[in-house]
C-alpha cells in the first residue's frame, strides 16, 4: 500500500512487476484533498471515536458486572442471551436501525453511528468484561456491598480498576471498529459531509485504475492513526496485565 501510494498516477500499466517507485511521487498525498474533504472526514471519525469508545466501555463494563453478580439461573440466562445476540448477523440489524433512528430524527449526523455504543457496540465486549470480572473473588464484591457501597460504587471503585486489561482491550477494539467501519455509516448517514473517513475512502475505491496511487495514498493516511492507536493500545494492555 505504501509503495503503491508513491507511484506516479496516470501512467500506462508497467511491463512486468514494478513495485519500487522511480521517482517517489510524494505529491499523491497532497492530491488526496482534491478528491475528498479529507480534513473534515478525519475530524468526523475522530469525533466518532472520542464519543463512542468511552460509552462502549462504560455500557459493556456495567453489563458484564451485572452478569457476574447475578445469581443462578439469571446468570445463565444473561450469558445465553448475550451469546445469542452475538450470533445474530450484522446485516439483520441494518434495516431496523435505519427505521428506528430515522423515526427518532437521529439519522444523518456525524454522531449517528456513535449511538450504537449505547447498546455496547457488540455483545462480545460484554462477555469479555464478564470473563474478566469472573476472575475477581466473589467475596471481594460481596464485602464491598456489605460495606454499604452502591452497585455503581462497586463497579467504579472495585470491579473496574481490577479489570484494567479488559478496559484497554475493549477500548482498543472498539476504537478500531469505529475508525474503520463503513457499512454502518453507509446505511445510517446519507450526507457526504457527515461521513467518517472510512466511508470517504470507500468512495475513492471507484476511481479509475490510473488514479489508484492517489487512492492508496488516502488509504495510508487513514490507516496510519489506527495503526498507531493499536500499537499504543497493545502496549497499554500488556502493562495493565503486568500491573494486574
PDB file of C-alpha atoms in Angstrom:
ATOM      1  CA  UNK A   1       0.000   0.000   0.000  1.00  0.00           C
ATOM      2  CA  UNK A   2       2.798   2.427   0.880  1.00  0.00           C
ATOM      3  CA  UNK A   3       4.853   1.687  -2.222  1.00  0.00           C
ATOM      4  CA  UNK A   4       1.766   1.837  -4.416  1.00  0.00           C
ATOM      5  CA  UNK A   5       0.882   5.255  -2.994  1.00  0.00           C
ATOM      6  CA  UNK A   6       4.211   6.609  -4.250  1.00  0.00           C
ATOM      7  CA  UNK A   7       3.725   5.526  -7.854  1.00  0.00           C
ATOM      8  CA  UNK A   8       3.103   8.158 -10.489  1.00  0.00           C
ATOM      9  CA  UNK A   9      -0.602   8.376 -11.430  1.00  0.00           C
ATOM     10  CA  UNK A  10      -1.994   8.480 -14.957  1.00  0.00           C
ATOM     11  CA  UNK A  11       0.708   6.172 -16.278  1.00  0.00           C
ATOM     12  CA  UNK A  12       0.232   3.130 -18.541  1.00  0.00           C
ATOM     13  CA  UNK A  13       0.430  -0.267 -16.864  1.00  0.00           C
ATOM     14  CA  UNK A  14       4.056  -1.394 -16.347  1.00  0.00           C
ATOM     15  CA  UNK A  15       5.612  -4.275 -18.254  1.00  0.00           C
ATOM     16  CA  UNK A  16       6.035  -6.939 -15.592  1.00  0.00           C
ATOM     17  CA  UNK A  17       6.343  -6.424 -11.837  1.00  0.00           C
ATOM     18  CA  UNK A  18       7.029  -2.825 -10.824  1.00  0.00           C
ATOM     19  CA  UNK A  19       6.888  -2.369  -7.050  1.00  0.00           C
ATOM     20  CA  UNK A  20       9.620   0.207  -6.390  1.00  0.00           C
ATOM     21  CA  UNK A  21       8.578   3.719  -7.498  1.00  0.00           C
ATOM     22  CA  UNK A  22      11.113   5.689  -9.502  1.00  0.00           C
ATOM     23  CA  UNK A  23      10.862   8.511  -8.656  1.00  0.00           C
ATOM     24  CA  UNK A  24       8.774   8.716  -5.474  1.00  0.00           C
ATOM     25  CA  UNK A  25       5.599  10.692  -6.141  1.00  0.00           C
ATOM     26  CA  UNK A  26       5.031  12.379  -2.753  1.00  0.00           C
ATOM     27  CA  UNK A  27       2.548  14.790  -4.317  1.00  0.00           C
ATOM     28  CA  UNK A  28      -0.057  11.990  -4.277  1.00  0.00           C
ATOM     29  CA  UNK A  29      -0.619  12.719  -0.581  1.00  0.00           C
ATOM     30  CA  UNK A  30      -1.425  16.371  -1.178  1.00  0.00           C
ATOM     31  CA  UNK A  31      -3.617  15.429  -4.143  1.00  0.00           C
ATOM     32  CA  UNK A  32      -5.939  13.391  -1.919  1.00  0.00           C
ATOM     33  CA  UNK A  33      -7.620  16.573  -0.665  1.00  0.00           C
ATOM     34  CA  UNK A  34      -8.715  17.369  -4.244  1.00  0.00           C
ATOM     35  CA  UNK A  35     -10.760  14.172  -4.427  1.00  0.00           C
ATOM     36  CA  UNK A  36     -12.288  14.076  -0.928  1.00  0.00           C
ATOM     37  CA  UNK A  37     -12.684  16.533   2.011  1.00  0.00           C
ATOM     38  CA  UNK A  38     -10.005  14.675   3.954  1.00  0.00           C
ATOM     39  CA  UNK A  39      -9.678  17.032   6.928  1.00  0.00           C
ATOM     40  CA  UNK A  40     -13.417  17.122   7.570  1.00  0.00           C
ATOM     41  CA  UNK A  41     -13.820  13.344   7.284  1.00  0.00           C
ATOM     42  CA  UNK A  42     -10.865  12.739   9.621  1.00  0.00           C
ATOM     43  CA  UNK A  43     -12.463  15.107  12.125  1.00  0.00           C
ATOM     44  CA  UNK A  44     -15.766  13.247  11.831  1.00  0.00           C
ATOM     45  CA  UNK A  45     -14.045   9.932  12.532  1.00  0.00           C
ATOM     46  CA  UNK A  46     -12.059  11.378  15.435  1.00  0.00           C
ATOM     47  CA  UNK A  47     -15.245  12.776  16.981  1.00  0.00           C
ATOM     48  CA  UNK A  48     -16.975   9.434  16.464  1.00  0.00           C
ATOM     49  CA  UNK A  49     -14.180   7.516  18.224  1.00  0.00           C
ATOM     50  CA  UNK A  50     -13.863  10.015  21.091  1.00  0.00           C
ATOM     51  CA  UNK A  51     -17.585   9.740  21.859  1.00  0.00           C
ATOM     52  CA  UNK A  52     -18.284   6.084  21.073  1.00  0.00           C
ATOM     53  CA  UNK A  53     -15.322   4.404  22.779  1.00  0.00           C
ATOM     54  CA  UNK A  54     -15.911   5.711  26.354  1.00  0.00           C
ATOM     55  CA  UNK A  55     -19.644   4.991  26.059  1.00  0.00           C
ATOM     56  CA  UNK A  56     -18.898   1.457  24.859  1.00  0.00           C
ATOM     57  CA  UNK A  57     -16.519   0.821  27.747  1.00  0.00           C
ATOM     58  CA  UNK A  58     -18.992   2.125  30.342  1.00  0.00           C
ATOM     59  CA  UNK A  59     -22.017   0.243  28.977  1.00  0.00           C
ATOM     60  CA  UNK A  60     -20.267  -3.085  28.425  1.00  0.00           C
ATOM     61  CA  UNK A  61     -18.367  -2.988  31.718  1.00  0.00           C
ATOM     62  CA  UNK A  62     -21.599  -2.364  33.629  1.00  0.00           C
ATOM     63  CA  UNK A  63     -23.402  -5.106  31.722  1.00  0.00           C
ATOM     64  CA  UNK A  64     -20.539  -7.525  32.354  1.00  0.00           C
ATOM     65  CA  UNK A  65     -20.675  -6.821  36.081  1.00  0.00           C
ATOM     66  CA  UNK A  66     -24.449  -7.357  36.069  1.00  0.00           C
ATOM     67  CA  UNK A  67     -23.884 -10.818  34.579  1.00  0.00           C
ATOM     68  CA  UNK A  68     -21.222 -11.786  37.118  1.00  0.00           C
ATOM     69  CA  UNK A  69     -23.207 -10.577  40.132  1.00  0.00           C
ATOM     70  CA  UNK A  70     -26.424 -12.271  39.000  1.00  0.00           C
ATOM     71  CA  UNK A  71     -27.406 -15.458  40.789  1.00  0.00           C
ATOM     72  CA  UNK A  72     -28.013 -18.970  39.486  1.00  0.00           C
ATOM     73  CA  UNK A  73     -30.466 -19.229  36.626  1.00  0.00           C
ATOM     74  CA  UNK A  74     -30.494 -15.457  35.998  1.00  0.00           C
ATOM     75  CA  UNK A  75     -26.766 -15.511  35.332  1.00  0.00           C
ATOM     76  CA  UNK A  76     -27.068 -18.405  32.893  1.00  0.00           C
ATOM     77  CA  UNK A  77     -29.915 -16.663  31.097  1.00  0.00           C
ATOM     78  CA  UNK A  78     -27.917 -13.442  30.745  1.00  0.00           C
ATOM     79  CA  UNK A  79     -24.916 -15.285  29.335  1.00  0.00           C
ATOM     80  CA  UNK A  80     -27.145 -17.254  26.962  1.00  0.00           C
ATOM     81  CA  UNK A  81     -28.903 -14.108  25.721  1.00  0.00           C
ATOM     82  CA  UNK A  82     -25.543 -12.390  25.157  1.00  0.00           C
ATOM     83  CA  UNK A  83     -24.236 -15.343  23.146  1.00  0.00           C
ATOM     84  CA  UNK A  84     -27.482 -15.490  21.156  1.00  0.00           C
ATOM     85  CA  UNK A  85     -27.248 -11.793  20.334  1.00  0.00           C
ATOM     86  CA  UNK A  86     -23.644 -12.269  19.289  1.00  0.00           C
ATOM     87  CA  UNK A  87     -24.756 -14.886  16.746  1.00  0.00           C
ATOM     88  CA  UNK A  88     -27.252 -12.553  15.044  1.00  0.00           C
ATOM     89  CA  UNK A  89     -25.809 -11.461  11.656  1.00  0.00           C
ATOM     90  CA  UNK A  90     -24.983  -7.762  11.500  1.00  0.00           C
ATOM     91  CA  UNK A  91     -26.890  -7.453   8.215  1.00  0.00           C
ATOM     92  CA  UNK A  92     -30.108  -8.397  10.023  1.00  0.00           C
ATOM     93  CA  UNK A  93     -29.830  -5.225  12.136  1.00  0.00           C
ATOM     94  CA  UNK A  94     -29.238  -2.677   9.373  1.00  0.00           C
ATOM     95  CA  UNK A  95     -32.862  -2.099   8.363  1.00  0.00           C
ATOM     96  CA  UNK A  96     -34.277  -1.942  11.947  1.00  0.00           C
ATOM     97  CA  UNK A  97     -31.544   0.541  12.914  1.00  0.00           C
ATOM     98  CA  UNK A  98     -32.320   2.781   9.956  1.00  0.00           C
ATOM     99  CA  UNK A  99     -36.062   2.722  10.664  1.00  0.00           C
ATOM    100  CA  UNK A 100     -35.593   3.357  14.395  1.00  0.00           C
ATOM    101  CA  UNK A 101     -33.075   6.189  14.105  1.00  0.00           C
ATOM    102  CA  UNK A 102     -34.941   7.918  11.298  1.00  0.00           C
ATOM    103  CA  UNK A 103     -38.143   7.675  13.296  1.00  0.00           C
ATOM    104  CA  UNK A 104     -36.386   9.356  16.238  1.00  0.00           C
ATOM    105  CA  UNK A 105     -34.851  12.004  13.988  1.00  0.00           C
ATOM    106  CA  UNK A 106     -31.316  10.904  14.863  1.00  0.00           C
ATOM    107  CA  UNK A 107     -30.145   9.731  11.443  1.00  0.00           C
ATOM    108  CA  UNK A 108     -27.665  11.502   9.170  1.00  0.00           C
ATOM    109  CA  UNK A 109     -25.439  13.256  11.713  1.00  0.00           C
ATOM    110  CA  UNK A 110     -21.689  12.847  12.353  1.00  0.00           C
ATOM    111  CA  UNK A 111     -22.524  11.076  15.640  1.00  0.00           C
ATOM    112  CA  UNK A 112     -25.320   8.810  14.373  1.00  0.00           C
ATOM    113  CA  UNK A 113     -23.037   5.766  14.314  1.00  0.00           C
ATOM    114  CA  UNK A 114     -21.906   6.554  17.882  1.00  0.00           C
ATOM    115  CA  UNK A 115     -25.443   5.758  19.053  1.00  0.00           C
ATOM    116  CA  UNK A 116     -24.576   2.087  18.564  1.00  0.00           C
ATOM    117  CA  UNK A 117     -22.332   2.431  21.608  1.00  0.00           C
ATOM    118  CA  UNK A 118     -25.423   2.851  23.787  1.00  0.00           C
ATOM    119  CA  UNK A 119     -26.099  -0.834  23.070  1.00  0.00           C
ATOM    120  CA  UNK A 120     -22.496  -1.769  23.834  1.00  0.00           C
ATOM    121  CA  UNK A 121     -21.471  -1.960  20.140  1.00  0.00           C
ATOM    122  CA  UNK A 122     -21.299  -5.780  20.309  1.00  0.00           C
ATOM    123  CA  UNK A 123     -22.200  -8.417  22.953  1.00  0.00           C
ATOM    124  CA  UNK A 124     -18.650  -9.748  22.630  1.00  0.00           C
ATOM    125  CA  UNK A 125     -17.369  -6.844  24.724  1.00  0.00           C
ATOM    126  CA  UNK A 126     -19.947  -7.616  27.419  1.00  0.00           C
ATOM    127  CA  UNK A 127     -18.803 -11.242  27.568  1.00  0.00           C
ATOM    128  CA  UNK A 128     -15.174 -10.085  27.657  1.00  0.00           C
ATOM    129  CA  UNK A 129     -15.852  -7.975  30.737  1.00  0.00           C
ATOM    130  CA  UNK A 130     -17.882 -10.778  32.304  1.00  0.00           C
ATOM    131  CA  UNK A 131     -14.896 -13.091  31.876  1.00  0.00           C
ATOM    132  CA  UNK A 132     -12.564 -10.508  33.426  1.00  0.00           C
ATOM    133  CA  UNK A 133     -14.899  -9.914  36.384  1.00  0.00           C
ATOM    134  CA  UNK A 134     -15.367 -13.649  36.951  1.00  0.00           C
ATOM    135  CA  UNK A 135     -11.697 -13.814  37.978  1.00  0.00           C
ATOM    136  CA  UNK A 136     -12.313 -11.377  40.827  1.00  0.00           C
ATOM    137  CA  UNK A 137     -13.065 -13.237  44.067  1.00  0.00           C
ATOM    138  CA  UNK A 138     -16.805 -13.099  44.699  1.00  0.00           C
ATOM    139  CA  UNK A 139     -16.093 -12.469  48.385  1.00  0.00           C
ATOM    140  CA  UNK A 140     -14.427  -9.164  47.459  1.00  0.00           C
ATOM    141  CA  UNK A 141     -17.509  -7.896  45.646  1.00  0.00           C
ATOM    142  CA  UNK A 142     -19.763  -9.116  48.439  1.00  0.00           C
ATOM    143  CA  UNK A 143     -17.578  -7.411  51.056  1.00  0.00           C
ATOM    144  CA  UNK A 144     -17.806  -4.123  49.151  1.00  0.00           C
ATOM    145  CA  UNK A 145     -21.599  -4.434  49.142  1.00  0.00           C
ATOM    146  CA  UNK A 146     -21.676  -5.218  52.870  1.00  0.00           C
ATOM    147  CA  UNK A 147     -19.599  -2.087  53.493  1.00  0.00           C
ATOM    148  CA  UNK A 148     -22.504  -0.089  52.104  1.00  0.00           C
ATOM    149  CA  UNK A 149     -21.248   0.606  48.611  1.00  0.00           C
ATOM    150  CA  UNK A 150     -23.918   1.046  45.968  1.00  0.00           C
ATOM    151  CA  UNK A 151     -23.788  -1.087  42.791  1.00  0.00           C
ATOM    152  CA  UNK A 152     -22.381   1.940  40.953  1.00  0.00           C
ATOM    153  CA  UNK A 153     -19.662   2.400  43.585  1.00  0.00           C
ATOM    154  CA  UNK A 154     -18.778  -1.317  43.451  1.00  0.00           C
ATOM    155  CA  UNK A 155     -18.411  -1.032  39.682  1.00  0.00           C
ATOM    156  CA  UNK A 156     -16.356   2.178  39.753  1.00  0.00           C
ATOM    157  CA  UNK A 157     -14.190   1.622  42.835  1.00  0.00           C
ATOM    158  CA  UNK A 158     -13.690  -2.144  42.902  1.00  0.00           C
ATOM    159  CA  UNK A 159     -14.568  -4.030  39.722  1.00  0.00           C
ATOM    160  CA  UNK A 160     -13.407  -1.633  37.006  1.00  0.00           C
ATOM    161  CA  UNK A 161      -9.922  -0.959  38.463  1.00  0.00           C
ATOM    162  CA  UNK A 162      -9.342  -4.725  38.750  1.00  0.00           C
ATOM    163  CA  UNK A 163     -10.301  -5.254  35.100  1.00  0.00           C
ATOM    164  CA  UNK A 164      -7.810  -2.844  33.502  1.00  0.00           C
ATOM    165  CA  UNK A 165      -6.713  -5.310  30.781  1.00  0.00           C
ATOM    166  CA  UNK A 166     -10.327  -5.737  29.684  1.00  0.00           C
ATOM    167  CA  UNK A 167     -10.839  -1.957  29.693  1.00  0.00           C
ATOM    168  CA  UNK A 168      -7.805  -1.443  27.458  1.00  0.00           C
ATOM    169  CA  UNK A 169      -8.776  -4.325  25.165  1.00  0.00           C
ATOM    170  CA  UNK A 170     -12.363  -3.131  24.703  1.00  0.00           C
ATOM    171  CA  UNK A 171     -11.244   0.467  24.198  1.00  0.00           C
ATOM    172  CA  UNK A 172      -8.711  -0.574  21.544  1.00  0.00           C
ATOM    173  CA  UNK A 173     -11.075  -2.941  19.724  1.00  0.00           C
ATOM    174  CA  UNK A 174     -13.999  -0.529  19.736  1.00  0.00           C
ATOM    175  CA  UNK A 175     -11.740   2.332  18.669  1.00  0.00           C
ATOM    176  CA  UNK A 176     -10.540   0.348  15.668  1.00  0.00           C
ATOM    177  CA  UNK A 177     -14.111  -0.662  14.885  1.00  0.00           C
ATOM    178  CA  UNK A 178     -15.487   2.880  14.856  1.00  0.00           C
ATOM    179  CA  UNK A 179     -12.478   4.197  12.941  1.00  0.00           C
ATOM    180  CA  UNK A 180     -12.717   1.588  10.196  1.00  0.00           C
ATOM    181  CA  UNK A 181     -16.457   0.859   9.906  1.00  0.00           C
ATOM    182  CA  UNK A 182     -18.162   1.904   6.710  1.00  0.00           C
ATOM    183  CA  UNK A 183     -21.228  -0.369   6.460  1.00  0.00           C
ATOM    184  CA  UNK A 184     -22.993   1.276   9.406  1.00  0.00           C
ATOM    185  CA  UNK A 185     -22.361   4.828   8.126  1.00  0.00           C
ATOM    186  CA  UNK A 186     -23.346   3.677   4.635  1.00  0.00           C
ATOM    187  CA  UNK A 187     -26.818   2.730   5.901  1.00  0.00           C
ATOM    188  CA  UNK A 188     -27.273   5.450   8.528  1.00  0.00           C
ATOM    189  CA  UNK A 189     -25.546   8.549   7.142  1.00  0.00           C
ATOM    190  CA  UNK A 190     -26.546   9.915   3.746  1.00  0.00           C
ATOM    191  CA  UNK A 191     -24.838  13.339   3.702  1.00  0.00           C
ATOM    192  CA  UNK A 192     -21.214  13.099   2.472  1.00  0.00           C
ATOM    193  CA  UNK A 193     -20.261  15.953   4.828  1.00  0.00           C
ATOM    194  CA  UNK A 194     -21.172  13.725   7.808  1.00  0.00           C
ATOM    195  CA  UNK A 195     -19.332  10.617   6.606  1.00  0.00           C
ATOM    196  CA  UNK A 196     -16.483   9.127   8.624  1.00  0.00           C
ATOM    197  CA  UNK A 197     -13.195   8.852   6.792  1.00  0.00           C
ATOM    198  CA  UNK A 198     -13.530   5.105   6.134  1.00  0.00           C
ATOM    199  CA  UNK A 199     -16.674   5.701   4.086  1.00  0.00           C
ATOM    200  CA  UNK A 200     -14.974   8.524   2.205  1.00  0.00           C
ATOM    201  CA  UNK A 201     -12.087   6.187   1.443  1.00  0.00           C
ATOM    202  CA  UNK A 202     -14.507   3.604   0.106  1.00  0.00           C
ATOM    203  CA  UNK A 203     -15.884   6.175  -2.326  1.00  0.00           C
ATOM    204  CA  UNK A 204     -12.359   6.664  -3.709  1.00  0.00           C
ATOM    205  CA  UNK A 205     -12.103   2.956  -4.476  1.00  0.00           C
ATOM    206  CA  UNK A 206     -14.302   3.602  -7.503  1.00  0.00           C
ATOM    207  CA  UNK A 207     -11.626   5.778  -9.135  1.00  0.00           C
ATOM    208  CA  UNK A 208     -10.193   4.646 -12.447  1.00  0.00           C
ATOM    209  CA  UNK A 209      -7.167   2.389 -12.198  1.00  0.00           C
ATOM    210  CA  UNK A 210      -4.767   5.067 -13.448  1.00  0.00           C
ATOM    211  CA  UNK A 211      -5.519   7.153 -10.308  1.00  0.00           C
ATOM    212  CA  UNK A 212      -5.082   4.293  -7.845  1.00  0.00           C
ATOM    213  CA  UNK A 213      -1.819   5.731  -6.417  1.00  0.00           C
ATOM    214  CA  UNK A 214      -3.897   8.622  -5.032  1.00  0.00           C
ATOM    215  CA  UNK A 215      -6.419   6.168  -3.610  1.00  0.00           C
ATOM    216  CA  UNK A 216      -3.592   4.218  -1.955  1.00  0.00           C
ATOM    217  CA  UNK A 217      -2.148   7.457  -0.549  1.00  0.00           C
ATOM    218  CA  UNK A 218      -5.537   8.131   1.075  1.00  0.00           C
ATOM    219  CA  UNK A 219      -5.533   4.564   2.428  1.00  0.00           C
ATOM    220  CA  UNK A 220      -2.127   5.146   4.055  1.00  0.00           C
ATOM    221  CA  UNK A 221      -3.358   8.367   5.675  1.00  0.00           C
ATOM    222  CA  UNK A 222      -6.473   6.630   7.033  1.00  0.00           C
ATOM    223  CA  UNK A 223      -4.603   3.529   8.225  1.00  0.00           C
ATOM    224  CA  UNK A 224      -1.744   5.333   9.993  1.00  0.00           C
ATOM    225  CA  UNK A 225      -3.767   6.667  13.009  1.00  0.00           C
ATOM    226  CA  UNK A 226      -5.398   3.266  13.551  1.00  0.00           C
ATOM    227  CA  UNK A 227      -2.018   1.538  13.429  1.00  0.00           C
ATOM    228  CA  UNK A 228      -0.516   3.971  15.940  1.00  0.00           C
ATOM    229  CA  UNK A 229      -3.531   3.610  18.244  1.00  0.00           C
ATOM    230  CA  UNK A 230      -3.326  -0.184  18.037  1.00  0.00           C
ATOM    231  CA  UNK A 231       0.365  -0.183  18.985  1.00  0.00           C
ATOM    232  CA  UNK A 232      -0.314   2.117  21.939  1.00  0.00           C
ATOM    233  CA  UNK A 233      -3.281   0.010  22.996  1.00  0.00           C
ATOM    234  CA  UNK A 234      -1.271  -3.194  22.753  1.00  0.00           C
ATOM    235  CA  UNK A 235       1.471  -1.737  24.936  1.00  0.00           C
ATOM    236  CA  UNK A 236      -1.076  -0.443  27.455  1.00  0.00           C
ATOM    237  CA  UNK A 237      -2.778  -3.855  27.519  1.00  0.00           C
ATOM    238  CA  UNK A 238       0.391  -5.709  28.466  1.00  0.00           C
ATOM    239  CA  UNK A 239       1.278  -3.021  31.015  1.00  0.00           C
ATOM    240  CA  UNK A 240      -2.161  -3.447  32.590  1.00  0.00           C
ATOM    241  CA  UNK A 241      -1.701  -7.225  32.653  1.00  0.00           C
ATOM    242  CA  UNK A 242       1.653  -6.872  34.395  1.00  0.00           C
ATOM    243  CA  UNK A 243       0.207  -4.460  36.973  1.00  0.00           C
ATOM    244  CA  UNK A 244      -2.762  -6.782  37.483  1.00  0.00           C
TER     245      UNK A 244
END
